[in-house]
């Protein structure tokens, strides 16, 4: 291929040369030179040297530009290919004056530069700068201008930058910096760029971030107007030096897990934001590091960095530090030898910032158990699947898991991925490898993807299923056996049926058993049939049920396999139904339900209501006493009921109704009262002149109801009883009674299908952070939002 490439190139060039040999004598004209100039800040009234940066492209060798000034107070003192030097006289006038310097070059269009000189009447802005606090990468300053209305520049620079320039050169260099970075903050021209970096007022206890510990910095300030006029006689400066990095509170959870082929070491730091170093070495080598092994390790790394830099390579200490959890599989350790795992906080610049923590272990390799696993998938849905897992040795304890197959790309092997899963299980609160039966199995099992830590899967997704044996310490003792299955497309209906068996307990309590024909996800609940019968279709009813529970509560109404639900405090003499239907991203089955009716309240008891006293008050009086609390009472009647009852009464129920259905029997009304009524005196709000019925019934110790007591009344303003308003009294509307049933049902819920744990997929790292990665953690003060606060050039890591 190379020969053909070069042959083609030669032929092509030959063609060019052939064309070049034509008789056309037209010559290509030389490009026209262009003069480019830099920005020049205003000259102070004291006068002095002025430099205009220039660039000429293309330039003719040996030919210099010329420059002239149109004002006598500004003299051109020198010209080179890169700058025009001028000298300005001292100025005693009050107004700012201008001069035009014209720069010419043979063949180029002339260029004019305007130079301004400030009037001597300008009140110089002075600054009082105080360094309040300095840390390793942070400083707090006070910078108080003499004129709080004046605009100025206040920023931190490397001390070396400040020392390298005169004040005039530093200001000009700053201008270039402002114009370069202004567009990044939205500026559309040089003036807008400059205005972005100007500030006014006092900078008090102003906090800003720096990048280098134990380094020299300088805070500078000088007055500057938006037109580029400098309003300070000189730059005000305050030098300071950052400290060594502060010590951090950092500890580590170190785990060493022996294996068949390697030893797994996991490091979990107490903070994910602090950099650290860790490793494994022979005990003898670790002891040879001396009294301060952490510093010895740092010095060794620094020597490697220095050697690489000296050899011309780009190297940084921060490439060796790490963040977050770390792990390593060590295959080359010698069995029987003692090793040390170490970890300690280390700044990205190579500073020790927390004590070293170690763990000693003796290298041990486990004997592999000869056990394999076979898998089959009898049922696959869009969001889950069922897997039959059969071990060749029924005595082996084993774990299975499922993950999207594409996650294998994040790991070198299935064994490495499995170690991650083991670490996740190991970190679960209360998880015990010796006793857990939720995730650790023996013998043949039929498990769903939920049982395999899968959570809700995505349709048409290839899923990895892996199984491995473990011992009581959580170490893998068998090969990892893997298989795969692809979930089906969404929208497919299921063949699952659900058998529902209700069992009444003590009349008002119920226990319902749900038994599905397949291991698939389904929704289950208990609801009044009156609510269900009001819907035109089962589909709409099921959709509304799912919507009403929302994503937060829905997992506690979904399950897989058999479950039992109990409900207590149901309304007496009321028809309910236990219901269930399949869920697979959509409603995947018809609704299955079984109706049942709770017992009515037994009548004929000895407890009786003897009287209901009615007290009517003006709602406006309540409103005037506390408008925010009693806003709903304005213009309404406030009615309080006090019940008198016989000594046999153990419990009393009361209700005030405005729409009692005609023809309702006492039994129906008693059931209604016990289901919805109040058990203590309450104050109600009603409309004036609105007819209502107050009813009450008492129950004796045996739970039998006495006679129903009813009293009709109409609240009228002529019946108002004047008394002091009791601020804070509970007043509720009749509508609240309609919600009382739901408030009094105490449901014992089965566990959600995910066993109240997060799916394994969300716990697995989506990709490993490379070991040699430096993470920059930025802390932003609520004040440090100004773009000009810190200026650092070529910041080194």
Tab-separated table of C-alpha atoms in Angstrom, residues 35 59 94 101 123 226 259 294 309 336 345 347 368 384 461 504 544 609 645 751 767:
chain	number	residue	atom	x	y	z
A	35	UNK	CA	-0.763	46.067	11.060
A	59	UNK	CA	6.713	41.619	7.317
A	94	UNK	CA	-8.597	68.665	34.703
A	101	UNK	CA	-0.399	57.703	17.170
A	123	UNK	CA	-9.282	61.652	42.981
A	226	UNK	CA	-15.081	51.182	32.421
A	259	UNK	CA	-10.288	-16.483	46.901
A	294	UNK	CA	3.366	6.986	54.965
A	309	UNK	CA	9.922	15.124	34.666
A	336	UNK	CA	1.697	-18.266	53.813
A	345	UNK	CA	-4.983	10.578	53.162
A	347	UNK	CA	-3.042	15.638	49.022
A	368	UNK	CA	-12.237	-24.642	44.799
A	384	UNK	CA	-38.863	-9.483	34.676
A	461	UNK	CA	-32.841	-6.161	27.033
A	504	UNK	CA	-63.393	-12.358	57.899
A	544	UNK	CA	-56.936	5.079	38.556
A	609	UNK	CA	-77.901	8.109	74.390
A	645	UNK	CA	-75.240	8.823	77.764
A	751	UNK	CA	-43.216	-6.415	51.537
A	767	UNK	CA	-17.703	2.509	34.980
